[in-house]
Amino acid sequence: MIRYSVALGLLAVSVFFVSDKGFQWISALLLRLPESQALLLTPEDLSRYTGTPDSPGLYLAVLGQVFDVSRGHRHYSPGGSYHVFAGRDGSRAFVTGDFTETGLVDDLSGLSPLEVLVINDWLSFYKKEYPFVGKLIGRFYTNNGEPTEALKQAETSIYEGQKLKAKTELDNLRFPPCNSEWSAASGGRVWCTTNSGGIQRSWAGVPRKLYSPGSRGFRCVCVQVVNDISSYNNRGELDNPNLQVYDNCPPLEESCILKG
C-alpha cells in the first residue's frame, strides 16, 4: 500500500565533518528532499510502475528516491534503452553496467566511494529532469520515511568520493597525464604537450613515471621543467622521490620511446 509522508520544510540532513583544513557543514544532495507531500512506496508498489499499458505510471528509484519518468517514456517504457530501470531501484547498475536481475539492485556493498559518487550524480540528474514522487521503503528509508543506516553509509561514501575526486583534480593540475600511443609495429611512446591529459597549461613538461604511495603500479605524468635547472634548489618537482625517469629516455625530452 502506498502511504504519504508530509515533509515539513526542506529536509536536508547534514553531517559535520572536521578535517585539518577545518571543514564546515556538509549536506549530501541525496538527503535533500523537496518540500512537498511525498509518497511512501514499497518495492511491490513501485514494481507496478513500468509503463506497460496496464500499469498506473512510469517510475524509477535512485538511492531510495522515486521519480516519475513518464516524460522520458521513449527511454523508459518497454522497448526503451533504459526500461530495465523502470519500476525498481537499480542504483548499483548505474555504475556497474550490470543490467541482469542480480545487478539491478540497490545494494551498494563493495562499491568504492568514487562509484557511489557516480550514482549520486545520477540522482542529481533525475532530481533536475524529472518530478520527485516520494521515497522507497526498504534499504534507504524506513516505513516512516526516515533515513536508514544504509543511507547514512552512502552519504559517507559520497563525501569520501568528493574528497578523492577533488584530490585527483588537484593532482592532475600538478602532474597532468601524458599522451600515449602503442602499436605492434613501432612499440609505445609517451609524450607531453601543453594540453596532454586534457589539462590546458602554458608548459608542456617531460614524461615521468609517478608512483603513488601504497600503489604497486605507476602512471605517466608530465612534470614541469623550470627555466634554470642548474641550481639544485630550482629543480621544481624533478627530484620528487615518487617520480622516475623512463629507461633509455633523456631526462629532459618531451617524448619517450618505450621498449617492449
PDB file of C-alpha atoms in Angstrom:
ATOM      1  CA  MET A   1       0.000   0.000   0.000  1.00  0.00           C
ATOM      2  CA  ILE A   2       1.242   3.474  -0.897  1.00  0.00           C
ATOM      3  CA  ARG A   3       1.326   5.855   2.053  1.00  0.00           C
ATOM      4  CA  TYR A   4       2.006   9.565   2.398  1.00  0.00           C
ATOM      5  CA  SER A   5       4.580  11.461   4.381  1.00  0.00           C
ATOM      6  CA  VAL A   6       4.477  15.240   4.785  1.00  0.00           C
ATOM      7  CA  ALA A   7       7.925  16.816   4.644  1.00  0.00           C
ATOM      8  CA  LEU A   8       7.837  19.866   6.870  1.00  0.00           C
ATOM      9  CA  GLY A   9      10.186  22.224   5.062  1.00  0.00           C
ATOM     10  CA  LEU A  10      13.293  21.208   3.168  1.00  0.00           C
ATOM     11  CA  LEU A  11      14.697  18.041   4.657  1.00  0.00           C
ATOM     12  CA  ALA A  12      18.460  18.428   4.454  1.00  0.00           C
ATOM     13  CA  VAL A  13      20.260  16.014   6.721  1.00  0.00           C
ATOM     14  CA  SER A  14      23.739  17.388   7.283  1.00  0.00           C
ATOM     15  CA  VAL A  15      26.775  15.785   8.812  1.00  0.00           C
ATOM     16  CA  PHE A  16      29.530  17.729  10.463  1.00  0.00           C
ATOM     17  CA  PHE A  17      32.939  16.702   9.172  1.00  0.00           C
ATOM     18  CA  VAL A  18      36.133  18.122  10.593  1.00  0.00           C
ATOM     19  CA  SER A  19      39.451  17.954   8.770  1.00  0.00           C
ATOM     20  CA  ASP A  20      42.821  19.571   9.240  1.00  0.00           C
ATOM     21  CA  LYS A  21      41.558  22.279   6.878  1.00  0.00           C
ATOM     22  CA  GLY A  22      38.518  22.920   9.068  1.00  0.00           C
ATOM     23  CA  PHE A  23      35.557  21.634   7.021  1.00  0.00           C
ATOM     24  CA  GLN A  24      32.167  23.059   7.891  1.00  0.00           C
ATOM     25  CA  TRP A  25      28.718  21.518   7.486  1.00  0.00           C
ATOM     26  CA  ILE A  26      28.368  19.160   4.523  1.00  0.00           C
ATOM     27  CA  SER A  27      24.865  18.470   3.204  1.00  0.00           C
ATOM     28  CA  ALA A  28      24.710  15.467   0.884  1.00  0.00           C
ATOM     29  CA  LEU A  29      22.471  16.077  -2.098  1.00  0.00           C
ATOM     30  CA  LEU A  30      20.932  12.650  -1.793  1.00  0.00           C
ATOM     31  CA  LEU A  31      19.388  13.616   1.547  1.00  0.00           C
ATOM     32  CA  ARG A  32      17.722  16.808   0.334  1.00  0.00           C
ATOM     33  CA  LEU A  33      14.081  16.126  -0.293  1.00  0.00           C
ATOM     34  CA  PRO A  34      11.571  18.555  -1.803  1.00  0.00           C
ATOM     35  CA  GLU A  35       9.144  20.452   0.375  1.00  0.00           C
ATOM     36  CA  SER A  36       6.059  18.551  -0.661  1.00  0.00           C
ATOM     37  CA  GLN A  37       3.750  15.724   0.193  1.00  0.00           C
ATOM     38  CA  ALA A  38       5.765  12.624  -0.597  1.00  0.00           C
ATOM     39  CA  LEU A  39       4.558   9.119  -1.349  1.00  0.00           C
ATOM     40  CA  LEU A  40       5.951   6.188   0.580  1.00  0.00           C
ATOM     41  CA  LEU A  41       6.105   3.191  -1.725  1.00  0.00           C
ATOM     42  CA  THR A  42       7.023  -0.417  -1.056  1.00  0.00           C
ATOM     43  CA  PRO A  43       9.073  -2.306  -3.654  1.00  0.00           C
ATOM     44  CA  GLU A  44       5.871  -4.101  -4.622  1.00  0.00           C
ATOM     45  CA  ASP A  45       4.122  -0.766  -5.195  1.00  0.00           C
ATOM     46  CA  LEU A  46       6.986   0.521  -7.324  1.00  0.00           C
ATOM     47  CA  SER A  47       7.135  -2.654  -9.415  1.00  0.00           C
ATOM     48  CA  ARG A  48       3.728  -1.810 -10.889  1.00  0.00           C
ATOM     49  CA  TYR A  49       5.002   1.444 -12.452  1.00  0.00           C
ATOM     50  CA  THR A  50       6.748   0.027 -15.513  1.00  0.00           C
ATOM     51  CA  GLY A  51       4.984   1.919 -18.302  1.00  0.00           C
ATOM     52  CA  THR A  52       3.092  -1.079 -19.669  1.00  0.00           C
ATOM     53  CA  PRO A  53      -0.479  -0.451 -20.911  1.00  0.00           C
ATOM     54  CA  ASP A  54      -1.983  -1.801 -17.686  1.00  0.00           C
ATOM     55  CA  SER A  55       0.447  -0.040 -15.306  1.00  0.00           C
ATOM     56  CA  PRO A  56      -0.532   3.106 -13.363  1.00  0.00           C
ATOM     57  CA  GLY A  57       2.530   5.070 -14.474  1.00  0.00           C
ATOM     58  CA  LEU A  58       6.260   5.040 -15.111  1.00  0.00           C
ATOM     59  CA  TYR A  59       8.529   5.398 -12.086  1.00  0.00           C
ATOM     60  CA  LEU A  60      12.068   4.520 -11.081  1.00  0.00           C
ATOM     61  CA  ALA A  61      14.119   4.997  -7.932  1.00  0.00           C
ATOM     62  CA  VAL A  62      17.702   6.031  -7.279  1.00  0.00           C
ATOM     63  CA  LEU A  63      19.131   5.688  -3.769  1.00  0.00           C
ATOM     64  CA  GLY A  64      15.603   5.264  -2.470  1.00  0.00           C
ATOM     65  CA  GLN A  65      14.150   8.390  -4.069  1.00  0.00           C
ATOM     66  CA  VAL A  66      11.352   7.803  -6.569  1.00  0.00           C
ATOM     67  CA  PHE A  67      10.848   9.829  -9.749  1.00  0.00           C
ATOM     68  CA  ASP A  68       8.143   9.965 -12.390  1.00  0.00           C
ATOM     69  CA  VAL A  69       9.960   9.452 -15.694  1.00  0.00           C
ATOM     70  CA  SER A  70       6.841   9.486 -17.873  1.00  0.00           C
ATOM     71  CA  ARG A  71       8.237  12.476 -19.738  1.00  0.00           C
ATOM     72  CA  GLY A  72      11.050  10.216 -20.933  1.00  0.00           C
ATOM     73  CA  HIS A  73       8.750   7.353 -21.902  1.00  0.00           C
ATOM     74  CA  ARG A  74      10.698   6.741 -25.127  1.00  0.00           C
ATOM     75  CA  HIS A  75      13.661   5.695 -22.997  1.00  0.00           C
ATOM     76  CA  TYR A  76      11.942   4.061 -20.024  1.00  0.00           C
ATOM     77  CA  SER A  77       8.833   2.375 -21.479  1.00  0.00           C
ATOM     78  CA  PRO A  78       9.002  -1.249 -22.729  1.00  0.00           C
ATOM     79  CA  GLY A  79      11.409  -1.368 -25.651  1.00  0.00           C
ATOM     80  CA  GLY A  80      13.300   1.710 -24.474  1.00  0.00           C
ATOM     81  CA  SER A  81      17.025   1.558 -23.779  1.00  0.00           C
ATOM     82  CA  TYR A  82      16.530   2.306 -20.055  1.00  0.00           C
ATOM     83  CA  HIS A  83      13.395   0.260 -19.462  1.00  0.00           C
ATOM     84  CA  VAL A  84      15.386  -2.076 -17.204  1.00  0.00           C
ATOM     85  CA  PHE A  85      15.347   0.663 -14.535  1.00  0.00           C
ATOM     86  CA  ALA A  86      11.565   1.121 -14.590  1.00  0.00           C
ATOM     87  CA  GLY A  87       9.624   0.016 -11.527  1.00  0.00           C
ATOM     88  CA  ARG A  88      12.644  -0.581  -9.332  1.00  0.00           C
ATOM     89  CA  ASP A  89      15.677   0.877  -7.590  1.00  0.00           C
ATOM     90  CA  GLY A  90      18.597  -0.333  -9.691  1.00  0.00           C
ATOM     91  CA  SER A  91      21.106   2.127  -8.260  1.00  0.00           C
ATOM     92  CA  ARG A  92      24.017  -0.298  -8.402  1.00  0.00           C
ATOM     93  CA  ALA A  93      23.645  -0.852 -12.160  1.00  0.00           C
ATOM     94  CA  PHE A  94      24.120   2.857 -12.870  1.00  0.00           C
ATOM     95  CA  VAL A  95      27.817   2.388 -12.124  1.00  0.00           C
ATOM     96  CA  THR A  96      28.440  -1.318 -12.767  1.00  0.00           C
ATOM     97  CA  GLY A  97      26.572  -1.623 -16.075  1.00  0.00           C
ATOM     98  CA  ASP A  98      25.229  -4.997 -14.923  1.00  0.00           C
ATOM     99  CA  PHE A  99      21.636  -4.986 -16.188  1.00  0.00           C
ATOM    100  CA  THR A 100      20.802  -8.528 -15.110  1.00  0.00           C
ATOM    101  CA  GLU A 101      18.316  -9.228 -12.333  1.00  0.00           C
ATOM    102  CA  THR A 102      21.194  -9.706  -9.905  1.00  0.00           C
ATOM    103  CA  GLY A 103      22.790  -6.425 -10.962  1.00  0.00           C
ATOM    104  CA  LEU A 104      19.694  -4.208 -10.998  1.00  0.00           C
ATOM    105  CA  VAL A 105      19.596  -3.793  -7.228  1.00  0.00           C
ATOM    106  CA  ASP A 106      20.019  -1.064  -4.640  1.00  0.00           C
ATOM    107  CA  ASP A 107      22.778  -2.863  -2.737  1.00  0.00           C
ATOM    108  CA  LEU A 108      25.913  -0.676  -2.735  1.00  0.00           C
ATOM    109  CA  SER A 109      28.163  -3.075  -0.835  1.00  0.00           C
ATOM    110  CA  GLY A 110      31.656  -3.362  -2.266  1.00  0.00           C
ATOM    111  CA  LEU A 111      31.407  -0.165  -4.318  1.00  0.00           C
ATOM    112  CA  SER A 112      34.149   2.422  -3.921  1.00  0.00           C
ATOM    113  CA  PRO A 113      33.414   5.980  -2.764  1.00  0.00           C
ATOM    114  CA  LEU A 114      34.010   7.243  -6.317  1.00  0.00           C
ATOM    115  CA  GLU A 115      31.497   4.711  -7.668  1.00  0.00           C
ATOM    116  CA  VAL A 116      28.873   5.762  -5.115  1.00  0.00           C
ATOM    117  CA  LEU A 117      29.595   9.363  -6.107  1.00  0.00           C
ATOM    118  CA  VAL A 118      28.705   8.466  -9.711  1.00  0.00           C
ATOM    119  CA  ILE A 119      25.357   7.108  -8.528  1.00  0.00           C
ATOM    120  CA  ASN A 120      24.786  10.354  -6.652  1.00  0.00           C
ATOM    121  CA  ASP A 121      25.472  12.225  -9.911  1.00  0.00           C
ATOM    122  CA  TRP A 122      22.664  10.206 -11.497  1.00  0.00           C
ATOM    123  CA  LEU A 123      20.432  11.138  -8.576  1.00  0.00           C
ATOM    124  CA  SER A 124      21.228  14.795  -9.246  1.00  0.00           C
ATOM    125  CA  PHE A 125      20.247  14.291 -12.879  1.00  0.00           C
ATOM    126  CA  TYR A 126      16.847  12.808 -12.003  1.00  0.00           C
ATOM    127  CA  LYS A 127      16.160  15.482  -9.403  1.00  0.00           C
ATOM    128  CA  LYS A 128      16.780  18.091 -12.083  1.00  0.00           C
ATOM    129  CA  GLU A 129      14.987  16.460 -15.005  1.00  0.00           C
ATOM    130  CA  TYR A 130      12.012  14.559 -13.529  1.00  0.00           C
ATOM    131  CA  PRO A 131       9.313  15.131 -10.892  1.00  0.00           C
ATOM    132  CA  PHE A 132      10.063  13.732  -7.446  1.00  0.00           C
ATOM    133  CA  VAL A 133       7.375  11.309  -6.292  1.00  0.00           C
ATOM    134  CA  GLY A 134       8.449  10.060  -2.905  1.00  0.00           C
ATOM    135  CA  LYS A 135      10.593   7.542  -1.077  1.00  0.00           C
ATOM    136  CA  LEU A 136      11.005   3.804  -1.387  1.00  0.00           C
ATOM    137  CA  ILE A 137      10.582   1.842   1.803  1.00  0.00           C
ATOM    138  CA  GLY A 138      13.399  -0.632   2.229  1.00  0.00           C
ATOM    139  CA  ARG A 139      17.151  -0.260   2.101  1.00  0.00           C
ATOM    140  CA  PHE A 140      17.374   3.522   2.325  1.00  0.00           C
ATOM    141  CA  TYR A 141      14.139   4.593   4.039  1.00  0.00           C
ATOM    142  CA  THR A 142      12.112   3.157   6.891  1.00  0.00           C
ATOM    143  CA  ASN A 143       8.359   2.571   6.932  1.00  0.00           C
ATOM    144  CA  ASN A 144       8.032   6.146   8.216  1.00  0.00           C
ATOM    145  CA  GLY A 145      10.250   7.613   5.517  1.00  0.00           C
ATOM    146  CA  GLU A 146      13.225   8.149   7.805  1.00  0.00           C
ATOM    147  CA  PRO A 147      16.794   7.602   6.533  1.00  0.00           C
ATOM    148  CA  THR A 148      18.281   4.202   7.354  1.00  0.00           C
ATOM    149  CA  GLU A 149      21.818   3.345   8.351  1.00  0.00           C
ATOM    150  CA  ALA A 150      22.465   2.271   4.745  1.00  0.00           C
ATOM    151  CA  LEU A 151      21.597   5.780   3.555  1.00  0.00           C
ATOM    152  CA  LYS A 152      23.925   7.314   6.115  1.00  0.00           C
ATOM    153  CA  GLN A 153      26.701   5.000   4.939  1.00  0.00           C
ATOM    154  CA  ALA A 154      26.009   6.053   1.346  1.00  0.00           C
ATOM    155  CA  GLU A 155      26.305   9.694   2.398  1.00  0.00           C
ATOM    156  CA  THR A 156      29.675   8.979   3.992  1.00  0.00           C
ATOM    157  CA  SER A 157      30.840   7.267   0.792  1.00  0.00           C
ATOM    158  CA  ILE A 158      29.707  10.248  -1.258  1.00  0.00           C
ATOM    159  CA  TYR A 159      31.638  12.608   0.982  1.00  0.00           C
ATOM    160  CA  GLU A 160      34.750  10.433   0.683  1.00  0.00           C
ATOM    161  CA  GLY A 161      34.231  10.288  -3.083  1.00  0.00           C
ATOM    162  CA  GLN A 162      34.029  14.068  -3.269  1.00  0.00           C
ATOM    163  CA  LYS A 163      37.338  14.349  -1.410  1.00  0.00           C
ATOM    164  CA  LEU A 164      39.009  11.780  -3.666  1.00  0.00           C
ATOM    165  CA  LYS A 165      37.685  13.478  -6.788  1.00  0.00           C
ATOM    166  CA  ALA A 166      38.937  16.868  -5.588  1.00  0.00           C
ATOM    167  CA  LYS A 167      42.350  15.371  -4.782  1.00  0.00           C
ATOM    168  CA  THR A 168      42.523  13.736  -8.214  1.00  0.00           C
ATOM    169  CA  GLU A 169      41.708  17.034  -9.894  1.00  0.00           C
ATOM    170  CA  LEU A 170      44.435  18.796  -7.894  1.00  0.00           C
ATOM    171  CA  ASP A 171      46.908  16.005  -8.660  1.00  0.00           C
ATOM    172  CA  ASN A 172      46.090  16.292 -12.368  1.00  0.00           C
ATOM    173  CA  LEU A 173      46.832  20.005 -12.265  1.00  0.00           C
ATOM    174  CA  ARG A 174      50.121  19.339 -10.513  1.00  0.00           C
ATOM    175  CA  PHE A 175      51.025  16.294 -12.631  1.00  0.00           C
ATOM    176  CA  PRO A 176      48.920  16.244 -15.828  1.00  0.00           C
ATOM    177  CA  PRO A 177      48.659  12.847 -17.583  1.00  0.00           C
ATOM    178  CA  CYS A 178      50.890  12.166 -20.582  1.00  0.00           C
ATOM    179  CA  ASN A 179      49.768  11.469 -24.108  1.00  0.00           C
ATOM    180  CA  SER A 180      50.407   7.846 -25.041  1.00  0.00           C
ATOM    181  CA  GLU A 181      50.207   5.521 -28.013  1.00  0.00           C
ATOM    182  CA  TRP A 182      51.155   1.954 -28.809  1.00  0.00           C
ATOM    183  CA  SER A 183      51.339  -0.206 -31.916  1.00  0.00           C
ATOM    184  CA  ALA A 184      52.645  -3.696 -32.577  1.00  0.00           C
ATOM    185  CA  ALA A 185      54.926  -2.363 -35.279  1.00  0.00           C
ATOM    186  CA  SER A 186      56.631   0.530 -33.513  1.00  0.00           C
ATOM    187  CA  GLY A 187      56.005  -0.152 -29.834  1.00  0.00           C
ATOM    188  CA  GLY A 188      54.935   2.547 -27.391  1.00  0.00           C
ATOM    189  CA  ARG A 189      55.508   6.223 -26.896  1.00  0.00           C
ATOM    190  CA  VAL A 190      54.602   8.743 -24.189  1.00  0.00           C
ATOM    191  CA  TRP A 191      54.903  12.472 -24.655  1.00  0.00           C
ATOM    192  CA  CYS A 192      53.870  15.793 -23.194  1.00  0.00           C
ATOM    193  CA  THR A 193      52.164  18.813 -24.743  1.00  0.00           C
ATOM    194  CA  THR A 194      50.531  21.927 -23.372  1.00  0.00           C
ATOM    195  CA  ASN A 195      47.199  20.076 -23.457  1.00  0.00           C
ATOM    196  CA  SER A 196      48.132  16.482 -22.597  1.00  0.00           C
ATOM    197  CA  GLY A 197      45.612  14.748 -20.407  1.00  0.00           C
ATOM    198  CA  GLY A 198      43.098  17.430 -21.308  1.00  0.00           C
ATOM    199  CA  ILE A 199      44.809  19.843 -18.893  1.00  0.00           C
ATOM    200  CA  GLN A 200      45.408  23.146 -20.691  1.00  0.00           C
ATOM    201  CA  ARG A 201      48.539  24.929 -19.431  1.00  0.00           C
ATOM    202  CA  SER A 202      51.421  27.164 -20.529  1.00  0.00           C
ATOM    203  CA  TRP A 203      54.091  24.441 -20.245  1.00  0.00           C
ATOM    204  CA  ALA A 204      54.485  21.002 -21.814  1.00  0.00           C
ATOM    205  CA  GLY A 205      56.731  19.237 -19.314  1.00  0.00           C
ATOM    206  CA  VAL A 206      58.645  15.972 -19.529  1.00  0.00           C
ATOM    207  CA  PRO A 207      57.316  12.412 -19.050  1.00  0.00           C
ATOM    208  CA  ARG A 208      57.859  10.696 -15.733  1.00  0.00           C
ATOM    209  CA  LYS A 209      56.572   7.570 -14.005  1.00  0.00           C
ATOM    210  CA  LEU A 210      54.527   8.607 -10.949  1.00  0.00           C
ATOM    211  CA  TYR A 211      54.304   6.009  -8.181  1.00  0.00           C
ATOM    212  CA  SER A 212      51.587   6.889  -5.692  1.00  0.00           C
ATOM    213  CA  PRO A 213      52.253   5.839  -2.081  1.00  0.00           C
ATOM    214  CA  GLY A 214      50.791   2.400  -1.424  1.00  0.00           C
ATOM    215  CA  SER A 215      50.393   1.587  -5.121  1.00  0.00           C
ATOM    216  CA  ARG A 216      52.371  -1.083  -6.948  1.00  0.00           C
ATOM    217  CA  GLY A 217      51.908   0.479 -10.343  1.00  0.00           C
ATOM    218  CA  PHE A 218      52.599   3.870 -11.846  1.00  0.00           C
ATOM    219  CA  ARG A 219      51.027   6.302 -14.267  1.00  0.00           C
ATOM    220  CA  CYS A 220      52.692   8.531 -16.831  1.00  0.00           C
ATOM    221  CA  VAL A 221      52.595  12.215 -15.910  1.00  0.00           C
ATOM    222  CA  CYS A 222      54.093  15.411 -17.247  1.00  0.00           C
ATOM    223  CA  VAL A 223      56.400  17.333 -14.934  1.00  0.00           C
ATOM    224  CA  GLN A 224      57.146  20.996 -15.422  1.00  0.00           C
ATOM    225  CA  VAL A 225      60.745  21.935 -16.122  1.00  0.00           C
ATOM    226  CA  VAL A 226      61.779  25.261 -14.591  1.00  0.00           C
ATOM    227  CA  ASN A 227      63.736  27.785 -16.640  1.00  0.00           C
ATOM    228  CA  ASP A 228      67.031  27.175 -14.869  1.00  0.00           C
ATOM    229  CA  ILE A 229      67.596  23.674 -13.506  1.00  0.00           C
ATOM    230  CA  SER A 230      71.319  24.179 -12.986  1.00  0.00           C
ATOM    231  CA  SER A 231      70.621  25.265  -9.429  1.00  0.00           C
ATOM    232  CA  TYR A 232      69.868  22.375  -7.057  1.00  0.00           C
ATOM    233  CA  ASN A 233      67.218  24.473  -5.331  1.00  0.00           C
ATOM    234  CA  ASN A 234      65.446  25.360  -8.556  1.00  0.00           C
ATOM    235  CA  ARG A 235      64.581  21.940  -9.971  1.00  0.00           C
ATOM    236  CA  GLY A 236      60.900  22.074  -9.096  1.00  0.00           C
ATOM    237  CA  GLU A 237      59.351  18.592  -8.956  1.00  0.00           C
ATOM    238  CA  LEU A 238      62.118  16.882 -10.931  1.00  0.00           C
ATOM    239  CA  ASP A 239      63.631  15.424  -7.762  1.00  0.00           C
ATOM    240  CA  ASN A 240      60.301  14.278  -6.306  1.00  0.00           C
ATOM    241  CA  PRO A 241      61.008  10.805  -4.837  1.00  0.00           C
ATOM    242  CA  ASN A 242      57.724   9.451  -6.248  1.00  0.00           C
ATOM    243  CA  LEU A 243      58.847  10.198  -9.822  1.00  0.00           C
ATOM    244  CA  GLN A 244      61.126   8.094 -12.001  1.00  0.00           C
ATOM    245  CA  VAL A 245      62.698   8.770 -15.398  1.00  0.00           C
ATOM    246  CA  TYR A 246      61.757   6.388 -18.216  1.00  0.00           C
ATOM    247  CA  ASP A 247      64.526   3.974 -19.158  1.00  0.00           C
ATOM    248  CA  ASN A 248      66.637   4.977 -22.165  1.00  0.00           C
ATOM    249  CA  CYS A 249      64.938   8.375 -22.349  1.00  0.00           C
ATOM    250  CA  PRO A 250      66.930  11.614 -21.860  1.00  0.00           C
ATOM    251  CA  PRO A 251      65.676  13.302 -18.663  1.00  0.00           C
ATOM    252  CA  LEU A 252      64.536  16.499 -20.386  1.00  0.00           C
ATOM    253  CA  GLU A 253      62.988  15.015 -23.537  1.00  0.00           C
ATOM    254  CA  GLU A 254      59.297  15.757 -24.063  1.00  0.00           C
ATOM    255  CA  SER A 255      58.783  12.384 -25.795  1.00  0.00           C
ATOM    256  CA  CYS A 256      59.960   8.926 -24.738  1.00  0.00           C
ATOM    257  CA  ILE A 257      60.013   5.728 -26.803  1.00  0.00           C
ATOM    258  CA  LEU A 258      59.036   2.700 -24.733  1.00  0.00           C
ATOM    259  CA  LYS A 259      60.825  -0.540 -25.349  1.00  0.00           C
ATOM    260  CA  GLY A 260      58.731  -3.689 -25.253  1.00  0.00           C
TER     261      GLY A 260
END
